PDB file of C-alpha atoms in Angstrom:
ATOM      1  CA  MET A   1     258.851  11.438  11.372  1.00 39.00           C
ATOM      2  CA  ALA A   2     257.268  12.255   7.986  1.00 38.00           C
ATOM      3  CA  PRO A   3     258.849  15.152   5.899  1.00 38.00           C
ATOM      4  CA  GLY A   4     257.545  18.465   7.082  1.00 39.00           C
ATOM      5  CA  GLU A   5     256.132  17.197  10.243  1.00 36.00           C
ATOM      6  CA  GLU A   6     257.656  18.761  13.353  1.00 38.00           C
ATOM      7  CA  GLU A   7     258.278  17.101  16.728  1.00 40.00           C
ATOM      8  CA  GLY A   8     254.728  16.668  18.398  1.00 41.00           C
ATOM      9  CA  ASP A   9     252.834  16.410  15.183  1.00 40.00           C
ATOM     10  CA  GLY A  10     252.891  12.649  14.786  1.00 40.00           C
ATOM     11  CA  PRO A  11     249.914  10.507  15.050  1.00 39.00           C
ATOM     12  CA  ALA A  12     249.850  10.293  18.680  1.00 40.00           C
ATOM     13  CA  ALA A  13     250.210  14.108  19.147  1.00 39.00           C
ATOM     14  CA  ASP A  14     246.692  14.746  20.178  1.00 40.00           C
ATOM     15  CA  GLU A  15     246.443  11.845  22.716  1.00 39.00           C
ATOM     16  CA  GLY A  16     246.179  13.003  26.125  1.00 38.00           C
ATOM     17  CA  ARG A  17     244.490  16.300  24.846  1.00 39.00           C
ATOM     18  CA  GLY A  18     241.104  14.900  24.008  1.00 44.00           C
ATOM     19  CA  ARG A  19     241.125  12.228  21.344  1.00 43.00           C
ATOM     20  CA  PRO A  20     243.815  10.305  19.271  1.00 46.00           C
ATOM     21  CA  ARG A  21     244.488  11.389  15.909  1.00 47.00           C
ATOM     22  CA  ALA A  22     243.224   9.192  12.920  1.00 53.00           C
ATOM     23  CA  ARG A  23     245.668   7.299  11.351  1.00 57.00           C
ATOM     24  CA  SER A  24     246.825   8.733   7.777  1.00 65.00           C
ATOM     25  CA  GLY A  25     247.067   6.202   4.796  1.00 80.00           C
ATOM     26  CA  GLU A  26     243.967   4.063   6.103  1.00 89.00           C
ATOM     27  CA  PRO A  27     240.813   4.670   4.200  1.00 90.00           C
ATOM     28  CA  LEU A  28     237.851   6.458   5.741  1.00 90.00           C
ATOM     29  CA  SER A  29     235.630   4.197   7.854  1.00 91.00           C
ATOM     30  CA  GLU A  30     231.969   3.358   7.009  1.00 91.00           C
ATOM     31  CA  LYS A  31     231.107   5.157  10.257  1.00 91.00           C
ATOM     32  CA  GLN A  32     233.101   8.207   9.100  1.00 92.00           C
ATOM     33  CA  ALA A  33     231.379   8.318   5.703  1.00 92.00           C
ATOM     34  CA  ARG A  34     227.898   7.883   7.451  1.00 89.00           C
ATOM     35  CA  PHE A  35     228.539  10.758   9.902  1.00 89.00           C
ATOM     36  CA  VAL A  36     229.849  12.953   7.062  1.00 92.00           C
ATOM     37  CA  ASP A  37     226.705  12.306   5.016  1.00 91.00           C
ATOM     38  CA  GLY A  38     224.636  13.139   8.108  1.00 87.00           C
ATOM     39  CA  LEU A  39     226.351  16.266   8.729  1.00 90.00           C
ATOM     40  CA  VAL A  40     226.085  17.509   5.146  1.00 92.00           C
ATOM     41  CA  GLN A  41     222.187  16.782   5.091  1.00 88.00           C
ATOM     42  CA  ARG A  42     221.694  18.770   8.403  1.00 86.00           C
ATOM     43  CA  ILE A  43     223.690  21.630   7.357  1.00 90.00           C
ATOM     44  CA  GLY A  44     222.352  21.659   3.997  1.00 91.00           C
ATOM     45  CA  LEU A  45     225.525  21.710   2.186  1.00 92.00           C
ATOM     46  CA  ALA A  46     225.643  22.151  -1.738  1.00 93.00           C
ATOM     47  CA  PRO A  47     227.767  19.476  -3.612  1.00 93.00           C
ATOM     48  CA  ASP A  48     230.216  22.385  -4.706  1.00 94.00           C
ATOM     49  CA  GLU A  49     230.745  23.468  -0.998  1.00 94.00           C
ATOM     50  CA  LEU A  50     231.260  19.787   0.172  1.00 95.00           C
ATOM     51  CA  SER A  51     233.790  19.407  -2.833  1.00 94.00           C
ATOM     52  CA  LYS A  52     235.888  22.399  -1.504  1.00 95.00           C
ATOM     53  CA  LEU A  53     235.930  21.253   1.903  1.00 95.00           C
ATOM     54  CA  ILE A  54     237.273  17.764   0.702  1.00 95.00           C
ATOM     55  CA  GLY A  55     239.995  19.629  -1.118  1.00 95.00           C
ATOM     56  CA  GLU A  56     240.677  21.602   1.834  1.00 94.00           C
ATOM     57  CA  ALA A  57     240.843  18.784   4.464  1.00 93.00           C
ATOM     58  CA  SER A  58     243.124  16.510   1.931  1.00 93.00           C
ATOM     59  CA  GLY A  59     245.329  19.592   1.211  1.00 93.00           C
ATOM     60  CA  GLY A  60     244.107  19.249  -2.288  1.00 92.00           C
ATOM     61  CA  ALA A  61     244.829  15.688  -2.508  1.00 90.00           C
ATOM     62  CA  ALA A  62     241.289  14.357  -2.717  1.00 90.00           C
ATOM     63  CA  GLN A  63     238.351  15.340  -4.810  1.00 88.00           C
ATOM     64  CA  ALA A  64     235.746  13.079  -3.387  1.00 93.00           C
ATOM     65  CA  LEU A  65     234.688  11.747  -0.152  1.00 93.00           C
ATOM     66  CA  ASP A  66     235.860   8.145  -0.982  1.00 92.00           C
ATOM     67  CA  ASP A  67     239.274   9.605  -1.741  1.00 93.00           C
ATOM     68  CA  LEU A  68     239.944  10.615   1.874  1.00 94.00           C
ATOM     69  CA  ASP A  69     242.042   8.650   4.444  1.00 94.00           C
ATOM     70  CA  ARG A  70     240.906   8.473   7.969  1.00 93.00           C
ATOM     71  CA  ARG A  71     242.933  11.579   9.190  1.00 94.00           C
ATOM     72  CA  GLN A  72     241.626  13.695   6.256  1.00 94.00           C
ATOM     73  CA  ALA A  73     238.071  12.539   6.883  1.00 94.00           C
ATOM     74  CA  SER A  74     238.408  13.408  10.595  1.00 94.00           C
ATOM     75  CA  GLU A  75     239.657  16.777   9.550  1.00 95.00           C
ATOM     76  CA  LEU A  76     236.760  17.213   7.309  1.00 96.00           C
ATOM     77  CA  ILE A  77     234.220  16.287   9.921  1.00 94.00           C
ATOM     78  CA  ASP A  78     235.790  19.006  12.130  1.00 94.00           C
ATOM     79  CA  ARG A  79     235.209  21.503   9.297  1.00 95.00           C
ATOM     80  CA  LEU A  80     231.725  20.461   8.894  1.00 94.00           C
ATOM     81  CA  GLN A  81     231.002  20.766  12.478  1.00 93.00           C
ATOM     82  CA  GLU A  82     232.360  24.275  12.660  1.00 94.00           C
ATOM     83  CA  LEU A  83     230.556  25.409   9.553  1.00 94.00           C
ATOM     84  CA  GLY A  84     227.314  23.922  11.076  1.00 91.00           C
ATOM     85  CA  ARG A  85     227.747  25.713  14.338  1.00 91.00           C
ATOM     86  CA  ALA A  86     228.525  28.813  12.362  1.00 93.00           C
ATOM     87  CA  ARG A  87     225.361  28.375  10.465  1.00 91.00           C
ATOM     88  CA  GLY A  88     223.299  27.889  13.631  1.00 90.00           C
ATOM     89  CA  VAL A  89     222.733  24.184  13.001  1.00 86.00           C
ATOM     90  CA  ASP A  90     222.051  22.436  16.269  1.00 81.00           C
ATOM     91  CA  LEU A  91     224.570  19.120  15.668  1.00 79.00           C
ATOM     92  CA  ASP A  92     223.718  17.813  18.804  1.00 75.00           C
ATOM     93  CA  ALA A  93     219.818  17.269  18.079  1.00 74.00           C
ATOM     94  CA  GLN A  94     218.696  13.634  17.816  1.00 74.00           C
ATOM     95  CA  PRO A  95     216.224  12.128  15.490  1.00 81.00           C
ATOM     96  CA  ARG A  96     212.555  12.120  16.525  1.00 87.00           C
ATOM     97  CA  ALA A  97     210.981   9.189  18.044  1.00 91.00           C
ATOM     98  CA  SER A  98     209.414   6.585  15.537  1.00 92.00           C
ATOM     99  CA  ASP A  99     205.547   6.836  15.125  1.00 94.00           C
ATOM    100  CA  LYS A 100     205.483   3.336  16.846  1.00 95.00           C
ATOM    101  CA  GLN A 101     207.239   4.848  19.812  1.00 95.00           C
ATOM    102  CA  VAL A 102     205.035   8.106  19.857  1.00 95.00           C
ATOM    103  CA  GLY A 103     201.749   5.772  19.666  1.00 96.00           C
ATOM    104  CA  PHE A 104     203.295   3.585  22.195  1.00 96.00           C
ATOM    105  CA  MET A 105     203.941   6.649  24.890  1.00 96.00           C
ATOM    106  CA  LYS A 106     200.358   7.802  24.246  1.00 96.00           C
ATOM    107  CA  SER A 107     198.910   4.234  24.877  1.00 96.00           C
ATOM    108  CA  LEU A 108     200.951   4.119  28.103  1.00 96.00           C
ATOM    109  CA  ALA A 109     200.091   7.442  29.317  1.00 96.00           C
ATOM    110  CA  ARG A 110     196.419   6.551  29.079  1.00 96.00           C
ATOM    111  CA  ARG A 111     197.006   3.270  30.666  1.00 95.00           C
ATOM    112  CA  ALA A 112     198.739   5.340  33.769  1.00 94.00           C
ATOM    113  CA  HIS A 113     195.598   7.539  33.753  1.00 94.00           C
ATOM    114  CA  LEU A 114     197.573  10.749  33.052  1.00 95.00           C
ATOM    115  CA  SER A 115     195.859  13.843  31.914  1.00 95.00           C
ATOM    116  CA  ASP A 116     197.076  15.882  29.191  1.00 95.00           C
ATOM    117  CA  GLU A 117     198.656  18.387  31.349  1.00 96.00           C
ATOM    118  CA  ALA A 118     200.203  15.596  33.613  1.00 96.00           C
ATOM    119  CA  PHE A 119     201.517  13.920  30.446  1.00 96.00           C
ATOM    120  CA  ALA A 120     202.981  16.882  29.363  1.00 95.00           C
ATOM    121  CA  ALA A 121     204.711  17.822  32.603  1.00 95.00           C
ATOM    122  CA  PHE A 122     205.954  14.357  32.703  1.00 96.00           C
ATOM    123  CA  LEU A 123     207.474  14.609  29.034  1.00 95.00           C
ATOM    124  CA  GLN A 124     208.741  17.884  30.157  1.00 92.00           C
ATOM    125  CA  GLU A 125     210.797  16.512  33.056  1.00 93.00           C
ATOM    126  CA  ARG A 126     212.111  13.632  31.270  1.00 92.00           C
ATOM    127  CA  ALA A 127     212.631  14.831  27.711  1.00 89.00           C
ATOM    128  CA  GLY A 128     212.649  18.468  27.758  1.00 89.00           C
ATOM    129  CA  VAL A 129     209.500  18.865  25.361  1.00 90.00           C
ATOM    130  CA  THR A 130     205.907  18.917  26.093  1.00 93.00           C
ATOM    131  CA  VAL A 131     204.262  16.690  23.218  1.00 93.00           C
ATOM    132  CA  PRO A 132     205.547  12.982  22.383  1.00 95.00           C
ATOM    133  CA  GLU A 133     205.876  13.755  18.799  1.00 93.00           C
ATOM    134  CA  GLU A 134     208.969  16.001  19.689  1.00 90.00           C
ATOM    135  CA  VAL A 135     210.587  13.396  21.749  1.00 92.00           C
ATOM    136  CA  GLY A 136     214.006  12.219  20.662  1.00 89.00           C
ATOM    137  CA  LYS A 137     214.523   8.555  19.897  1.00 86.00           C
ATOM    138  CA  ARG A 138     216.882   8.153  22.699  1.00 86.00           C
ATOM    139  CA  ASP A 139     214.765   9.829  25.123  1.00 91.00           C
ATOM    140  CA  ALA A 140     211.793   8.033  23.918  1.00 93.00           C
ATOM    141  CA  SER A 141     213.313   4.817  25.286  1.00 91.00           C
ATOM    142  CA  GLN A 142     213.590   6.460  28.525  1.00 93.00           C
ATOM    143  CA  VAL A 143     210.068   7.823  28.514  1.00 96.00           C
ATOM    144  CA  ILE A 144     208.606   4.476  27.873  1.00 96.00           C
ATOM    145  CA  ASP A 145     210.596   2.575  30.311  1.00 94.00           C
ATOM    146  CA  ALA A 146     209.275   5.419  32.965  1.00 94.00           C
ATOM    147  CA  LEU A 147     205.784   5.051  31.715  1.00 95.00           C
ATOM    148  CA  LEU A 148     205.997   1.106  31.970  1.00 95.00           C
ATOM    149  CA  ALA A 149     207.101   1.281  35.519  1.00 93.00           C
ATOM    150  CA  MET A 150     203.937   3.358  36.257  1.00 92.00           C
ATOM    151  CA  THR A 151     201.916   0.784  34.826  1.00 89.00           C
ATOM    152  CA  GLN A 152     201.521  -2.809  35.686  1.00 74.00           C
ATOM    153  CA  GLY A 153     204.713  -3.933  37.106  1.00 62.00           C
ATOM    154  CA  GLY A 154     206.770  -2.275  34.165  1.00 53.00           C
ATOM    155  CA  ALA A 155     207.250  -4.961  32.037  1.00 50.00           C
ATOM    156  CA  LYS A 156     207.614  -4.471  28.203  1.00 54.00           C
ATOM    157  CA  PRO A 157     205.437  -6.122  25.618  1.00 53.00           C
ATOM    158  CA  GLY A 158     206.385  -9.724  25.101  1.00 50.00           C
ATOM    159  CA  ALA A 159     208.893  -9.667  27.970  1.00 49.00           C
ATOM    160  CA  PRO A 160     208.098 -12.034  30.952  1.00 45.00           C
ATOM    161  CA  ALA A 161     207.081 -10.589  34.137  1.00 45.00           C
ATOM    162  CA  PRO A 162     209.803 -10.556  36.592  1.00 45.00           C
ATOM    163  CA  GLY A 163     209.993 -13.963  38.342  1.00 45.00           C
ATOM    164  CA  ALA A 164     207.805 -15.582  35.762  1.00 43.00           C
ATOM    165  CA  ASP A 165     208.035 -19.426  35.305  1.00 46.00           C
ATOM    166  CA  PHE A 166     206.572 -21.079  32.506  1.00 43.00           C
ATOM    167  CA  GLY A 167     206.287 -24.428  34.509  1.00 47.00           C
ATOM    168  CA  ALA A 168     208.717 -27.402  34.839  1.00 46.00           C
ATOM    169  CA  GLY A 169     210.522 -27.935  31.512  1.00 47.00           C
ATOM    170  CA  GLY A 170     208.853 -24.858  30.165  1.00 45.00           C
ATOM    171  CA  ALA A 171     210.455 -22.441  27.601  1.00 45.00           C
ATOM    172  CA  ARG A 172     212.285 -20.507  30.492  1.00 43.00           C
ATOM    173  CA  GLY A 173     214.152 -22.963  32.517  1.00 46.00           C
ATOM    174  CA  GLY A 174     214.391 -26.164  30.337  1.00 46.00           C
ATOM    175  CA  ALA A 175     214.101 -29.716  31.764  1.00 46.00           C
ATOM    176  CA  ARG A 176     214.382 -29.853  35.508  1.00 44.00           C
ATOM    177  CA  GLY A 177     215.149 -32.608  38.023  1.00 45.00           C
ATOM    178  CA  GLY A 178     216.750 -34.968  35.472  1.00 46.00           C
ATOM    179  CA  GLY A 179     214.206 -37.348  35.590  1.00 46.00           C
TER     180      GLY A 179
END
């Protein structure tokens, strides 16, 4: 046990209560750093506010994000999420679909002969929005798959049709028969 630590406060203390605690001493991971950067941007946190939170999360030991260990970075993430929720920021929102995805959804809706009203209802049912520009990136993939299923067999562009065979010795199956 580390000095000042009580029984049940060690690295495994939170195991079984949700998530394992991050290990102290190891530098923060790239994933943690990216997550912190994303939270800071979504919350609109000023640099001096971030510095203050870094100091609090590290017990005054760190001044910059790169100075944090994994446990301290985890504490900072918790504090940022609390702050975001307190400021009314939707931290669960996913990034919007790309312009390419939006265009493809519109194209597929036309190919499926969906009216504007039917397409809006389709999007509402699958993504909780009524226009393709508001569909989230993850939801866009599911919407596209569903639209593809409504049009010509459901194959994605460039994908072989189910059961397609490119001929004996073709690209799909290699040489056959051994002769």
